[in-house]
Amino acid sequence: MTEDKSGRTFWARLASWGPYHALMRLTTASPRRQFLILAAFPILWVLSQHLGPMLQMLRVSLTDAYPVAPGVEQHFTLDNYGRFFGDSIFWMPFFRTLIFAGVFTFCTLIITYPVAYFLARHVSRKNQMLLLLLLLIPFWVGEIVRTYAIMILLGNTGAVNLALKTLGLIDRPIPFMYTSFSMGVGIVYLTALYMLLPLYSSLEKLPKSMNEAAADLGAGAWTRFRRVSLPLTIEGISSGCTLVFLISTGFYATPVLLGGPSTTVFAETIAGFFHVAGDEWPTGAAFATIMFAAALAITATFQKLMNALRKGDKK
Amino acid sequence: MNDRPEVFRGNRIFLACIYWAFVLYVFVPLILMVLMGFKDSNFIGFPIKSWTLDWYTGVFADAEVLSTFGYSVAIAVLSTLISIFVGTWIAVLLEGRKFWGRTLLFGLAVLPALVPGIISAIAFRIYARWLGIEPGMGAIVWAHAVHNVPFVVLVVMARLSTLPKSQIEAARDLGADPLISFIRVTLPYLVPAILGASIFCLLLSFDDFVRSFFLGGYEPTLPVLIFAKLRSGMSPEINAIATVALFLTAAIGIWAERFTRRMNKEN
């Protein structure tokens, strides 16, 4: 720290500098005032930037025109929501998205649980970090790049088809691409980490002695898993599934690139309203609101269920 | 590992196989993608019969691709600076003394991270129009900044909760006012968390597609450029661009991981 002639540091000089001192006296006159000054900006930011966009979306979804042309009056209407139920071209992708998201979340859980279990229970502390880091590397790579990687893997001249052909299992390539299968492979690939980390941290907290005690009492591997590990990691399962479900419903580029005409998801339907010129924005906003409300309702119900399950086990 | 190997060994081998199969699942697609960038043909697909570096020299000679890289990096840096500033402030408020509505404020602070991608992009698009922000760099920076705030809040809060209260009290006893004690005691303690969160935000912003796509003007960010090229057909050129982006992000990610770990160990 640089010191001036009188031997005081920069900060001490600042503190005794007249205007600064006065400002500090003013702002910290009472704990209440000090708190208000600290709290004002975060509260304003959160309301205007975090909540604002969602509320504005809700407001636009209830109007008949947006952006409003000059000289035209904006009216309140529920028509945009009515449109959703009126046409299967709208609600089909909606239910498809929810079903896909549910199935893909379940697949992610099934795939990552043993991986997390292995890391947390069968690997020494030092290697745990190393093996976990190894899995983190691909997840630093972006959504589009990883989706493209899946396209190369599963294409008609892709690696999987080449391998199957070389092994003599097929004559003609299997059309994996542009199906719900290729979409599933892609989405599980993108979301696996968000499931793996919560599972890992809840499994890691579980004392090893519990499993050993169960083994001593004669419980087999399956029973130990079902009666000990599974109930005690419900918290990790619940938060992992919630996260992955919410993320899966929001994918846009991956279904566009990996899916086909029969796998159109709701994100594509919503996006359609924003590509075309014209006043389709309110309908798009209404559909996005429906999607968000449904996703929140499903995850909230799911969490309630898991909580009940956990409490039931404790009794 | 434990004293009953005969009970657990079978499981262990079985689980180890699953783990390594999973490693293959996450690495093989990326490795194949990198390899394809060296293929000496316009046609994407296996087998690769002859190899070339032309696609890579093409990437570094292509002014459009290079300026897109610069554009994406600039957006990432600007949005990260905003997220760090706002996120740290919110975290300091939330980790401070208890107040009415704190849980609610926390919920709102992490909200943008929970909104599914497409809905978040649409909401930002509508709000930007309402605020009068034109699609383009400003709109993307703003959307990325808001979207990344929750991650900063969570990381900084976790770090703040381990700050010994006695340190702040000592500074206050020695006559430091709240601002100076924050700058001289709290902030240095937060450095590892802030650095870790910065890297995370940089990568989130650099990799983001959906917000950049809906809020962008005519100039694409890197993921948007790759997406647009993919829609007009696969080509090893895209592999070369994607590979450069992949190594950039993976290298930063690994470096940050090691760095934050070392910082945590020191403290």
Coordinates of C-alpha atoms in Angstrom, one line a residue:
Chain A
M1 CA 0.0 0.0 0.0
T2 CA 1.4 3.4 -0.9
E3 CA 1.8 5.7 2.0
D4 CA 1.8 9.5 1.9
K5 CA 4.0 11.9 3.9
S6 CA 2.1 11.5 7.1
G7 CA 2.4 7.7 6.9
R8 CA -1.3 7.0 6.3
T9 CA -2.6 4.6 3.7
F10 CA -4.8 5.5 0.8
W11 CA -7.9 4.1 2.6
A12 CA -7.2 6.1 5.7
R13 CA -6.9 9.2 3.7
L14 CA -10.1 8.4 1.8
A15 CA -11.9 7.8 5.1
S16 CA -10.9 11.2 6.5
W17 CA -11.4 13.1 3.2
G18 CA -14.2 15.6 3.8
P19 CA -16.8 14.8 1.0
Y20 CA -16.4 11.1 1.4
H21 CA -16.7 11.3 5.2
A22 CA -19.8 13.4 4.8
L23 CA -21.3 11.0 2.3
M24 CA -20.7 8.0 4.6
R25 CA -22.1 9.9 7.6
L26 CA -25.2 10.6 5.5
T27 CA -25.7 7.0 4.2
T28 CA -24.9 5.2 7.5
A29 CA -26.7 7.6 9.8
S30 CA -29.0 4.8 11.0
P31 CA -28.9 1.0 10.4
R32 CA -32.3 1.4 8.7
R33 CA -31.0 4.0 6.2
Q34 CA -27.9 1.9 5.5
F35 CA -30.0 -1.1 4.9
L36 CA -32.3 0.7 2.5
I37 CA -29.4 2.0 0.5
L38 CA -28.0 -1.5 0.3
A39 CA -31.3 -3.1 -0.6
A40 CA -32.7 -0.6 -3.0
F41 CA -30.7 -1.6 -6.1
P42 CA -31.1 -5.4 -5.8
I43 CA -34.9 -5.0 -5.2
L44 CA -35.3 -2.7 -8.2
W45 CA -33.1 -4.9 -10.4
V46 CA -34.9 -8.1 -9.4
L47 CA -38.4 -6.6 -10.0
S48 CA -37.6 -4.8 -13.2
Q49 CA -35.2 -7.3 -14.8
H50 CA -36.2 -10.8 -13.4
L51 CA -39.9 -10.4 -12.8
G52 CA -40.5 -7.7 -15.4
P53 CA -40.0 -9.8 -18.6
M54 CA -42.3 -12.5 -17.3
L55 CA -45.1 -10.0 -16.3
Q56 CA -44.7 -8.2 -19.6
M57 CA -45.1 -11.5 -21.5
L58 CA -48.2 -12.3 -19.5
R59 CA -49.6 -8.8 -20.3
V60 CA -48.9 -9.1 -24.0
S61 CA -50.5 -12.5 -24.1
L62 CA -53.8 -10.9 -22.9
T63 CA -53.9 -8.3 -25.6
D64 CA -55.1 -8.4 -29.2
A65 CA -52.2 -6.6 -30.9
Y66 CA -48.5 -6.1 -30.1
P67 CA -46.6 -4.1 -30.9
V68 CA -49.4 -1.6 -31.1
A69 CA -49.7 0.2 -34.4
P70 CA -50.2 4.0 -34.1
G71 CA -53.8 5.0 -34.0
V72 CA -55.0 1.5 -33.1
E73 CA -56.4 0.8 -29.7
Q74 CA -55.2 -2.2 -27.8
H75 CA -57.9 -4.5 -26.4
F76 CA -57.9 -7.0 -23.6
T77 CA -58.7 -10.5 -24.8
L78 CA -58.4 -14.2 -24.0
D79 CA -58.5 -15.2 -27.6
N80 CA -54.8 -16.1 -27.7
Y81 CA -55.4 -18.8 -25.1
G82 CA -58.5 -20.0 -26.9
R83 CA -56.5 -20.5 -30.1
F84 CA -54.4 -23.0 -28.3
F85 CA -57.2 -25.4 -27.6
G86 CA -58.9 -24.8 -31.0
D87 CA -56.3 -26.5 -33.2
S88 CA -54.4 -29.8 -32.7
I89 CA -51.5 -28.3 -34.6
F90 CA -51.0 -26.3 -31.4
W91 CA -51.8 -28.6 -28.6
M92 CA -50.2 -31.7 -30.1
P93 CA -46.7 -30.3 -29.9
F94 CA -47.5 -29.1 -26.4
F95 CA -48.3 -32.5 -25.0
R96 CA -45.5 -34.1 -27.1
T97 CA -43.1 -31.7 -25.4
L98 CA -44.2 -32.6 -21.9
I99 CA -44.2 -36.3 -22.7
F100 CA -40.7 -36.1 -24.3
A101 CA -39.4 -34.0 -21.4
G102 CA -40.7 -36.5 -18.9
V103 CA -39.3 -39.5 -20.8
F104 CA -36.0 -37.9 -21.4
T105 CA -35.7 -36.8 -17.7
F106 CA -36.4 -40.4 -16.7
C107 CA -33.8 -41.7 -19.2
T108 CA -31.2 -39.2 -17.8
L109 CA -31.9 -40.4 -14.3
I110 CA -31.5 -44.0 -15.2
I111 CA -28.3 -43.4 -17.0
T112 CA -26.6 -41.1 -14.6
Y113 CA -27.6 -42.7 -11.3
P114 CA -25.2 -45.6 -11.6
V115 CA -22.5 -43.2 -12.7
A116 CA -23.0 -41.0 -9.7
Y117 CA -23.3 -44.0 -7.5
F118 CA -20.0 -45.4 -8.7
L119 CA -18.2 -42.0 -8.3
A120 CA -19.6 -41.4 -4.8
R121 CA -19.3 -44.9 -3.3
H122 CA -16.7 -46.9 -5.1
V123 CA -13.9 -44.4 -5.9
S124 CA -11.3 -43.0 -3.5
R125 CA -11.6 -39.3 -2.6
K126 CA -8.7 -38.2 -4.7
N127 CA -9.8 -40.0 -7.8
Q128 CA -13.4 -38.9 -7.3
M129 CA -12.5 -35.3 -8.2
L130 CA -10.5 -36.5 -11.2
L131 CA -13.1 -38.8 -12.6
L132 CA -15.8 -36.1 -12.1
L133 CA -13.7 -33.5 -13.8
L134 CA -13.3 -35.8 -16.7
L135 CA -17.1 -35.8 -17.1
L136 CA -17.3 -32.1 -16.8
I137 CA -15.1 -31.3 -19.8
P138 CA -17.6 -32.1 -22.5
F139 CA -20.2 -30.1 -20.7
W140 CA -18.2 -26.9 -21.1
V141 CA -18.9 -27.2 -24.8
G142 CA -22.0 -25.4 -26.1
E143 CA -25.4 -26.7 -27.0
I144 CA -25.1 -26.2 -30.8
V145 CA -21.6 -27.9 -31.0
R146 CA -22.8 -30.9 -29.0
T147 CA -26.0 -31.2 -31.1
Y148 CA -23.9 -31.2 -34.2
A149 CA -21.7 -33.9 -32.7
I150 CA -24.7 -36.1 -32.3
M151 CA -25.7 -35.4 -35.9
I152 CA -22.4 -36.8 -37.0
L153 CA -22.7 -39.8 -34.7
L154 CA -26.1 -40.9 -35.8
G155 CA -26.3 -39.8 -39.5
N156 CA -26.9 -42.4 -42.3
T157 CA -23.1 -42.2 -43.0
G158 CA -22.4 -41.7 -39.3
A159 CA -20.2 -43.6 -36.9
V160 CA -22.9 -45.9 -35.5
N161 CA -24.1 -47.0 -38.9
L162 CA -20.6 -47.5 -40.1
A163 CA -19.8 -49.7 -37.1
L164 CA -22.9 -51.8 -37.5
K165 CA -22.2 -52.2 -41.2
T166 CA -18.6 -53.2 -40.6
L167 CA -19.8 -55.8 -38.0
G168 CA -22.2 -57.1 -40.7
L169 CA -25.3 -56.5 -38.6
I170 CA -27.0 -54.4 -41.2
D171 CA -26.9 -53.9 -45.0
R172 CA -28.6 -50.6 -45.2
P173 CA -28.1 -47.7 -42.8
I174 CA -30.7 -47.4 -40.0
P175 CA -32.3 -43.9 -40.2
F176 CA -31.7 -42.8 -36.7
M177 CA -31.7 -39.1 -37.5
Y178 CA -34.8 -36.8 -37.5
T179 CA -36.7 -39.2 -35.1
S180 CA -37.6 -39.0 -31.4
F181 CA -34.6 -41.3 -30.8
S182 CA -32.0 -38.9 -32.1
M183 CA -33.7 -36.1 -30.2
G184 CA -33.6 -38.2 -27.0
V185 CA -29.9 -39.0 -27.5
G186 CA -29.1 -35.3 -28.0
I187 CA -31.2 -34.0 -25.1
V188 CA -29.9 -36.6 -22.6
Y189 CA -26.4 -35.7 -23.8
L190 CA -27.1 -32.0 -23.1
T191 CA -28.8 -32.4 -19.7
A192 CA -26.9 -35.3 -18.1
L193 CA -24.7 -33.1 -16.0
Y194 CA -27.6 -31.3 -14.4
M195 CA -28.8 -34.7 -13.1
L196 CA -25.4 -36.1 -12.3
L197 CA -24.3 -33.3 -10.0
P198 CA -27.3 -33.2 -7.6
L199 CA -27.3 -37.1 -7.5
Y200 CA -23.6 -37.1 -6.8
S201 CA -23.8 -34.6 -3.9
S202 CA -26.7 -36.4 -2.3
L203 CA -25.0 -39.8 -2.6
E204 CA -21.7 -38.5 -1.3
K205 CA -23.4 -37.4 1.9
L206 CA -24.7 -40.9 2.5
P207 CA -22.5 -42.7 5.1
K208 CA -20.9 -45.9 3.7
S209 CA -21.6 -47.7 7.0
M210 CA -25.3 -47.8 6.2
N211 CA -24.8 -50.0 3.2
E212 CA -22.4 -52.2 5.1
A213 CA -24.9 -52.6 7.9
A214 CA -27.5 -53.6 5.4
A215 CA -25.1 -56.1 3.9
D216 CA -24.3 -57.5 7.3
L217 CA -28.0 -58.0 7.9
G218 CA -28.1 -60.1 4.7
A219 CA -29.6 -57.6 2.2
G220 CA -28.6 -58.3 -1.4
A221 CA -27.4 -55.6 -3.8
W222 CA -30.9 -54.8 -5.1
T223 CA -32.5 -54.7 -1.7
R224 CA -29.6 -52.4 -0.4
F225 CA -30.2 -50.1 -3.3
R226 CA -34.0 -50.1 -3.0
R227 CA -34.2 -49.8 0.8
V228 CA -31.2 -47.8 1.7
S229 CA -29.6 -45.7 -1.1
L230 CA -32.7 -44.9 -3.1
P231 CA -34.9 -43.5 -0.2
L232 CA -31.9 -41.5 1.2
T233 CA -31.1 -39.8 -2.1
I234 CA -34.7 -38.7 -3.0
E235 CA -33.6 -35.1 -2.5
G236 CA -31.0 -35.3 -5.1
I237 CA -33.3 -37.2 -7.5
S238 CA -36.0 -34.6 -7.0
S239 CA -33.8 -31.6 -7.6
G240 CA -32.0 -33.2 -10.5
C241 CA -35.3 -34.3 -12.2
T242 CA -36.8 -30.8 -11.7
L243 CA -33.8 -29.1 -13.3
V244 CA -33.6 -31.5 -16.2
F245 CA -37.3 -31.4 -16.9
L246 CA -37.4 -27.6 -17.0
I247 CA -34.3 -27.4 -19.2
S248 CA -35.7 -30.1 -21.6
T249 CA -38.9 -28.3 -22.2
G250 CA -36.9 -25.2 -23.2
F251 CA -34.7 -26.6 -26.0
Y252 CA -35.2 -25.0 -29.4
A253 CA -32.1 -25.6 -31.5
T254 CA -31.7 -29.3 -30.6
P255 CA -35.2 -30.4 -31.7
V256 CA -34.9 -28.3 -34.9
L257 CA -31.6 -29.9 -35.8
L258 CA -32.2 -33.5 -34.6
G259 CA -35.9 -33.9 -34.8
G260 CA -38.2 -34.3 -37.8
P261 CA -41.7 -33.3 -38.9
S262 CA -43.3 -35.8 -36.6
T263 CA -41.4 -34.6 -33.5
T264 CA -42.2 -30.9 -33.6
V265 CA -42.0 -29.6 -30.1
F266 CA -43.8 -26.6 -28.6
A267 CA -40.7 -24.5 -28.6
E268 CA -40.8 -24.6 -32.4
T269 CA -44.5 -23.7 -32.4
I270 CA -43.8 -20.7 -30.1
A271 CA -40.8 -19.6 -32.1
G272 CA -42.9 -19.6 -35.2
F273 CA -45.0 -16.7 -34.0
F274 CA -41.9 -14.6 -33.6
H275 CA -40.3 -15.3 -37.0
V276 CA -43.2 -14.0 -39.1
A277 CA -43.9 -10.4 -39.5
G278 CA -47.2 -9.2 -38.3
D279 CA -49.1 -9.1 -35.0
E280 CA -48.6 -12.8 -33.9
W281 CA -46.6 -11.9 -30.8
P282 CA -49.6 -12.0 -28.4
T283 CA -50.3 -15.6 -29.4
G284 CA -46.7 -16.5 -29.0
A285 CA -46.6 -14.9 -25.6
A286 CA -49.8 -16.8 -24.6
F287 CA -48.3 -20.1 -25.7
A288 CA -45.1 -19.4 -23.9
T289 CA -47.1 -18.6 -20.8
I290 CA -49.1 -21.8 -21.1
M291 CA -45.8 -23.8 -21.5
F292 CA -44.2 -22.1 -18.4
A293 CA -47.3 -22.6 -16.2
A294 CA -47.5 -26.2 -17.2
A295 CA -43.8 -26.9 -16.6
L296 CA -44.0 -25.2 -13.2
A297 CA -47.2 -27.0 -12.2
I298 CA -45.7 -30.4 -13.2
T299 CA -42.4 -29.8 -11.3
A300 CA -44.2 -28.5 -8.3
T301 CA -46.4 -31.5 -8.1
F302 CA -43.4 -33.8 -8.6
Q303 CA -41.5 -32.1 -5.8
K304 CA -44.6 -32.4 -3.5
L305 CA -44.8 -36.1 -4.3
M306 CA -41.1 -36.7 -3.7
N307 CA -41.3 -34.8 -0.4
A308 CA -44.3 -36.9 0.7
L309 CA -42.4 -40.0 -0.3
R310 CA -39.4 -39.0 1.8
K311 CA -41.5 -38.2 4.9
G312 CA -43.4 -41.4 4.5
D313 CA -40.1 -43.3 4.6
K314 CA -38.9 -41.6 7.7
K315 CA -41.9 -42.9 9.8
Chain B
M1 CA -12.1 -49.4 -0.5
N2 CA -14.0 -51.2 2.2
D3 CA -13.4 -54.3 4.3
R4 CA -15.9 -56.6 2.6
P5 CA -14.5 -56.8 -0.9
E6 CA -16.3 -60.1 -1.6
V7 CA -19.7 -58.4 -1.1
F8 CA -19.0 -55.3 -3.1
R9 CA -16.5 -56.2 -5.7
G10 CA -19.1 -57.6 -8.2
N11 CA -21.1 -54.3 -8.0
R12 CA -18.0 -52.3 -8.3
I13 CA -16.8 -53.8 -11.6
F14 CA -20.3 -53.6 -13.0
L15 CA -20.6 -49.9 -12.0
A16 CA -17.2 -49.1 -13.3
C17 CA -18.2 -50.5 -16.7
I18 CA -21.2 -48.2 -16.7
Y19 CA -19.1 -45.2 -15.7
W20 CA -16.6 -45.8 -18.6
A21 CA -19.5 -46.4 -21.0
F22 CA -20.9 -43.1 -20.0
V23 CA -17.5 -41.5 -20.5
L24 CA -17.5 -42.9 -24.0
Y25 CA -21.0 -41.5 -24.6
V26 CA -20.0 -38.0 -23.7
F27 CA -16.6 -38.0 -25.4
V28 CA -17.0 -40.1 -28.6
P29 CA -19.4 -37.7 -30.4
L30 CA -17.0 -34.8 -29.8
I31 CA -14.0 -36.8 -30.9
L32 CA -15.8 -37.8 -34.1
M33 CA -16.8 -34.2 -34.7
V34 CA -13.1 -33.1 -34.3
L35 CA -11.9 -35.8 -36.6
M36 CA -14.4 -34.9 -39.3
G37 CA -12.9 -31.4 -39.5
F38 CA -9.8 -33.0 -41.0
K39 CA -11.6 -34.8 -43.8
D40 CA -10.5 -34.1 -47.3
S41 CA -13.9 -34.0 -48.8
N42 CA -17.0 -31.9 -48.9
F43 CA -19.1 -34.8 -47.8
I44 CA -19.7 -35.4 -44.1
G45 CA -19.7 -39.1 -43.2
F46 CA -17.5 -42.1 -42.5
P47 CA -15.1 -43.5 -43.4
I48 CA -12.5 -40.8 -43.7
K49 CA -10.1 -41.8 -46.5
S50 CA -7.9 -38.7 -46.8
W51 CA -7.0 -35.9 -44.5
T52 CA -6.4 -32.2 -44.8
L53 CA -5.8 -29.1 -42.7
D54 CA -7.5 -26.9 -45.3
W55 CA -10.7 -26.4 -43.3
Y56 CA -8.7 -25.0 -40.4
T57 CA -6.7 -22.6 -42.5
G58 CA -10.0 -21.6 -44.1
V59 CA -11.4 -20.7 -40.7
F60 CA -8.5 -18.5 -39.8
A61 CA -8.6 -16.8 -43.2
D62 CA -12.4 -16.2 -43.1
A63 CA -13.0 -12.6 -41.9
E64 CA -16.6 -13.3 -41.2
V65 CA -15.9 -16.2 -38.9
L66 CA -13.1 -14.3 -37.1
S67 CA -15.3 -11.3 -36.5
T68 CA -18.0 -13.5 -35.2
F69 CA -15.6 -15.0 -32.7
G70 CA -14.7 -11.4 -31.6
Y71 CA -18.3 -10.4 -31.4
S72 CA -19.2 -13.4 -29.2
V73 CA -16.2 -12.8 -26.9
A74 CA -17.2 -9.1 -26.5
I75 CA -20.8 -10.0 -25.6
A76 CA -19.5 -12.6 -23.1
V77 CA -17.1 -10.2 -21.4
L78 CA -19.6 -7.3 -21.2
S79 CA -22.5 -9.4 -20.0
T80 CA -20.2 -11.1 -17.4
L81 CA -19.1 -7.7 -16.0
I82 CA -22.8 -6.7 -15.5
S83 CA -23.8 -10.1 -14.0
I84 CA -20.9 -10.1 -11.5
F85 CA -21.6 -6.6 -10.3
V86 CA -25.3 -7.2 -9.9
G87 CA -25.0 -10.7 -8.6
T88 CA -22.4 -9.8 -6.0
W89 CA -24.6 -7.0 -4.7
I90 CA -27.6 -9.2 -4.4
A91 CA -25.6 -11.9 -2.7
V92 CA -24.2 -9.4 -0.1
L93 CA -27.8 -8.2 0.7
L94 CA -29.1 -11.8 1.0
E95 CA -26.3 -13.1 3.2
G96 CA -26.5 -10.0 5.4
R97 CA -28.9 -9.6 8.3
K98 CA -32.3 -11.1 8.1
F99 CA -35.2 -9.0 6.7
W100 CA -38.8 -9.3 5.8
G101 CA -39.2 -10.8 2.3
R102 CA -35.7 -12.3 2.1
T103 CA -36.9 -15.7 0.9
L104 CA -39.0 -14.0 -1.7
L105 CA -36.1 -11.9 -2.9
F106 CA -33.9 -15.0 -3.2
G107 CA -36.6 -16.8 -5.2
L108 CA -36.8 -13.8 -7.6
A109 CA -33.0 -13.6 -7.8
V110 CA -32.7 -17.1 -9.1
L111 CA -35.8 -17.0 -11.3
P112 CA -34.0 -16.4 -14.6
A113 CA -32.1 -19.6 -14.2
L114 CA -35.3 -21.7 -13.8
V115 CA -37.1 -20.3 -16.8
P116 CA -36.8 -22.8 -19.8
G117 CA -34.7 -21.5 -22.6
I118 CA -37.2 -20.7 -25.3
I119 CA -39.6 -19.0 -22.8
S120 CA -36.8 -16.9 -21.4
A121 CA -35.8 -15.8 -24.9
I122 CA -39.3 -14.9 -25.8
A123 CA -39.9 -12.9 -22.6
F124 CA -36.6 -11.0 -23.1
R125 CA -37.6 -10.3 -26.7
I126 CA -40.9 -8.9 -25.7
Y127 CA -39.4 -6.9 -22.9
A128 CA -36.6 -5.5 -25.0
R129 CA -39.2 -4.2 -27.5
W130 CA -41.1 -2.6 -24.6
L131 CA -37.9 -1.0 -23.3
G132 CA -37.0 0.2 -26.8
I133 CA -33.9 -1.9 -27.1
E134 CA -33.3 -2.8 -30.7
P135 CA -32.3 -6.4 -31.5
G136 CA -28.5 -6.6 -31.7
M137 CA -25.5 -6.5 -29.4
G138 CA -27.0 -4.4 -26.6
A139 CA -30.1 -6.6 -26.4
I140 CA -28.0 -9.8 -26.3
V141 CA -25.6 -8.4 -23.7
W142 CA -28.6 -7.4 -21.5
A143 CA -30.3 -10.8 -21.9
H144 CA -27.2 -12.7 -21.1
A145 CA -26.4 -10.5 -18.1
V146 CA -29.9 -11.0 -16.6
H147 CA -29.9 -14.7 -17.3
N148 CA -26.5 -15.2 -15.6
V149 CA -27.1 -13.2 -12.4
P150 CA -28.6 -16.2 -10.5
F151 CA -25.4 -18.2 -11.0
V152 CA -23.3 -15.4 -9.5
V153 CA -25.7 -15.0 -6.6
L154 CA -25.5 -18.7 -5.7
V155 CA -21.7 -18.9 -6.0
V156 CA -21.0 -15.7 -4.1
M157 CA -23.6 -16.5 -1.4
A158 CA -22.0 -19.9 -0.8
R159 CA -18.6 -18.2 -0.3
L160 CA -20.0 -15.4 1.8
S161 CA -21.6 -17.8 4.2
T162 CA -18.1 -19.0 5.2
L163 CA -16.7 -15.5 5.8
P164 CA -15.8 -15.3 9.6
K165 CA -18.0 -12.5 11.0
S166 CA -15.2 -11.6 13.4
Q167 CA -13.1 -10.2 10.5
I168 CA -15.7 -7.7 9.5
E169 CA -16.2 -6.8 13.2
A170 CA -12.5 -6.3 13.7
A171 CA -12.4 -3.9 10.7
R172 CA -15.3 -2.0 12.0
D173 CA -13.7 -1.8 15.5
L174 CA -10.6 -0.4 13.9
G175 CA -12.8 2.4 12.5
A176 CA -13.5 1.2 8.9
D177 CA -16.8 2.3 7.6
P178 CA -19.1 -0.3 5.9
L179 CA -17.9 0.5 2.4
I180 CA -14.2 0.4 3.2
S181 CA -14.6 -2.8 5.3
F182 CA -16.4 -4.3 2.3
I183 CA -13.7 -3.3 -0.2
R184 CA -10.8 -4.3 2.1
V185 CA -12.1 -7.4 3.9
T186 CA -15.1 -8.9 2.2
L187 CA -14.1 -8.3 -1.5
P188 CA -10.7 -10.0 -1.2
Y189 CA -12.3 -12.9 0.5
L190 CA -14.8 -13.2 -2.4
V191 CA -12.1 -13.2 -5.2
P192 CA -12.1 -17.0 -5.8
A193 CA -15.9 -17.1 -6.0
I194 CA -16.1 -14.1 -8.2
L195 CA -13.4 -15.5 -10.6
G196 CA -15.2 -18.9 -10.7
A197 CA -18.5 -17.3 -11.4
S198 CA -17.0 -15.0 -14.0
I199 CA -15.6 -18.0 -16.0
F200 CA -19.0 -19.7 -15.7
C201 CA -20.8 -16.7 -17.0
L202 CA -18.3 -16.2 -19.8
L203 CA -18.9 -19.7 -21.0
L204 CA -22.7 -19.6 -20.6
S205 CA -22.8 -16.4 -22.6
F206 CA -20.3 -17.7 -25.3
D207 CA -22.3 -21.0 -25.7
D208 CA -25.8 -19.5 -25.5
F209 CA -27.9 -20.0 -28.6
V210 CA -31.5 -19.4 -27.9
R211 CA -31.3 -15.9 -26.4
S212 CA -28.7 -14.8 -29.0
F213 CA -30.9 -16.1 -31.7
F214 CA -34.0 -14.3 -30.7
L215 CA -32.4 -11.0 -29.6
G216 CA -29.7 -10.8 -32.3
G217 CA -29.7 -8.4 -35.2
Y218 CA -28.1 -9.1 -38.5
E219 CA -24.7 -10.0 -37.0
P220 CA -24.7 -13.6 -35.7
T221 CA -22.9 -14.8 -32.6
L222 CA -20.8 -17.9 -33.0
P223 CA -23.5 -20.5 -32.0
V224 CA -26.0 -18.7 -34.2
L225 CA -23.6 -18.7 -37.1
I226 CA -23.0 -22.5 -36.7
F227 CA -26.7 -23.1 -36.5
A228 CA -27.3 -21.1 -39.7
K229 CA -24.6 -22.9 -41.6
L230 CA -26.0 -26.3 -40.3
R231 CA -29.4 -25.5 -41.7
S232 CA -28.0 -25.0 -45.1
G233 CA -26.1 -28.3 -45.0
M234 CA -23.3 -30.1 -43.1
S235 CA -19.7 -29.4 -44.1
P236 CA -16.3 -30.0 -42.6
E237 CA -15.9 -26.3 -42.5
I238 CA -18.5 -26.2 -39.7
N239 CA -16.5 -28.9 -37.9
A240 CA -13.4 -26.8 -38.0
I241 CA -15.3 -23.8 -36.6
A242 CA -17.0 -25.8 -34.0
T243 CA -13.7 -27.5 -33.0
V244 CA -11.9 -24.2 -32.5
A245 CA -14.9 -23.1 -30.3
L246 CA -14.8 -26.4 -28.5
F247 CA -11.1 -26.2 -27.6
L248 CA -11.5 -22.6 -26.5
T249 CA -14.3 -23.3 -24.1
A250 CA -13.0 -26.6 -22.8
A251 CA -9.6 -25.1 -22.2
I252 CA -11.1 -22.1 -20.3
G253 CA -13.3 -24.5 -18.3
I254 CA -10.5 -26.8 -17.3
W255 CA -8.3 -23.9 -16.4
A256 CA -11.0 -22.4 -14.2
E257 CA -11.8 -25.7 -12.5
R258 CA -8.1 -26.1 -11.5
F259 CA -7.8 -22.5 -10.6
T260 CA -10.8 -22.3 -8.3
R261 CA -9.8 -25.6 -6.7
R262 CA -6.3 -24.3 -5.9
M263 CA -7.8 -21.1 -4.5
N264 CA -10.2 -23.0 -2.3
K265 CA -7.3 -25.2 -1.0
E266 CA -5.3 -22.1 -0.1
N267 CA -8.1 -20.7 2.0

